[in-house]
Amino acid sequence: MNDITAIFAFLKYCLGSKEDMSMVIAGMDWQELYSFASKQALLGLCLEGIERLGKEYPEELKQNPIGRELVMNWMGKAQQIRRQNMKVNAVAGKLFSMLREDGMRCCVLKGQGNALMYPNPYSRTPGDIDVWVNASRERIMEYAQKKFELEDDIRLQHLETSLDGVPVELHFFPCSMNNPLYNARLQKCFKRNADLQCSNVVGLPNGAGDIAIPTTAFNVVYQLTHLYHHFFDEGIGMRQIIDYFLVVNNFSKNVFLDTDFSNQPVNFSNHPVPLSKEGSTFSPSPSSSGSGDVTAPSRCSEPLRSKDGGASKPSPDCAGWDRRGVSGDTSSASCSSASGSSITSVRSAAVGRDSGWW
């Protein structure tokens, strides 16, 4: 088994695969795995997998042990990722509350919403906070000029600023497509579904606050479009692939696997991630060593982030403000579903036709 095959088999294991890992462990180059995970912003997730290996394959690990120095370094990086997640969660909750109190309906895209789908939400390397504000460009610009210190880089899709040292992007719309006809259709769908996304409120881990995130049905389309944009304009990292895998996996559990389509229509309009405000069952407690103050490093875009003004050359050092020094390189709204939205076939489920998408 070559290195890349072993690495991808291990990533499947980290995401819950039950396959036998004996051969993978025997052929694994742990230093190579660390380098790969560092470049792809997956150090936290991979450490979770290593800890699981220690419980399920202790004898196999003795035959091909991970060096003590490597393990200690890995644990240190994972602890930094945990602390940074705590910082970003706190700022995301604060930002969402501030926007809602000022009458700006919004939802947090990707990022900390995606982290809630991970086996351990503190294991995902965080990036900046992307917030879709359901308002006109003019209103968002006017609001941002009063509340934030704006940077010069204001693009078609978003403007950039920061809050408490964490980079923030205020989006006028979630994403765009290069084809003007497809883009017009996509923007129409975004507008039609905006109110529901801004109402899908979930609780962040450890009481960090509440944020609205897109429903799973929305994310299946939105995040695939985001990946499509990255593929042509700049590139896609493994963290983005894993994020979308978890979105699709969650969507399939909510829509397909637990549904008998032959007997009754299914409400498709709102399938939030399991960690919802009303039914949260998972709230991991960060270690005491992760409760101190966290200083965010200097700004840098999230890994391989595309820009509407044209793709910039990705830099190995430009991997997210969170990754520098880590990877080595009162307006409340309850989750509601739109009345009359249902699907009656697998085909309509796949594209969300009856949910108002197309």
PDB file of C-alpha atoms in Angstrom, residues 5 11 18 33 41 72 85 115 126 129 135 151 169 180 190 196 210 223 244 247 254 259 262 270 275 281 320 323 326:
ATOM      1  CA  THR A   5      -3.591   5.160  -0.563  1.00  0.00           C
ATOM      2  CA  LEU A  11      -9.107   9.745   6.365  1.00  0.00           C
ATOM      3  CA  LYS A  18     -15.413   0.504  10.073  1.00  0.00           C
ATOM      4  CA  LEU A  33       0.641  11.753   7.200  1.00  0.00           C
ATOM      5  CA  ALA A  41      -5.633  21.794   7.439  1.00  0.00           C
ATOM      6  CA  MET A  72       3.647  15.635  21.225  1.00  0.00           C
ATOM      7  CA  ASN A  85     -12.329  27.221  17.543  1.00  0.00           C
ATOM      8  CA  ALA A 115     -17.723  22.177  12.279  1.00  0.00           C
ATOM      9  CA  PRO A 126     -11.282  27.222  11.598  1.00  0.00           C
ATOM     10  CA  ILE A 129     -16.311  34.037   9.578  1.00  0.00           C
ATOM     11  CA  ALA A 135     -30.154  42.976   2.881  1.00  0.00           C
ATOM     12  CA  GLU A 151     -10.482  47.144   4.407  1.00  0.00           C
ATOM     13  CA  GLU A 169     -16.522  38.620   5.493  1.00  0.00           C
ATOM     14  CA  PRO A 180     -24.315  34.868 -16.245  1.00  0.00           C
ATOM     15  CA  PHE A 190     -30.805  32.422  -2.923  1.00  0.00           C
ATOM     16  CA  LEU A 196     -35.465  30.294   5.961  1.00  0.00           C
ATOM     17  CA  ASP A 210     -26.339  30.947  18.932  1.00  0.00           C
ATOM     18  CA  GLN A 223     -21.464  24.349  -0.987  1.00  0.00           C
ATOM     19  CA  TYR A 244     -18.964  18.670   1.630  1.00  0.00           C
ATOM     20  CA  VAL A 247     -22.984  17.884   4.247  1.00  0.00           C
ATOM     21  CA  ASN A 254     -32.186  13.274   6.888  1.00  0.00           C
ATOM     22  CA  THR A 259     -37.676   8.144   4.597  1.00  0.00           C
ATOM     23  CA  SER A 262     -43.817   5.434  -1.217  1.00  0.00           C
ATOM     24  CA  ASN A 270     -35.511  22.487   6.618  1.00  0.00           C
ATOM     25  CA  LEU A 275     -26.748  19.975  16.836  1.00  0.00           C
ATOM     26  CA  THR A 281     -26.983  16.454  22.674  1.00  0.00           C
ATOM     27  CA  GLY A 320      -6.030  30.967   6.962  1.00  0.00           C
ATOM     28  CA  ARG A 323      -3.303  28.101  10.417  1.00  0.00           C
ATOM     29  CA  VAL A 326      -0.935  25.813  13.811  1.00  0.00           C
TER      30      VAL A 326
END
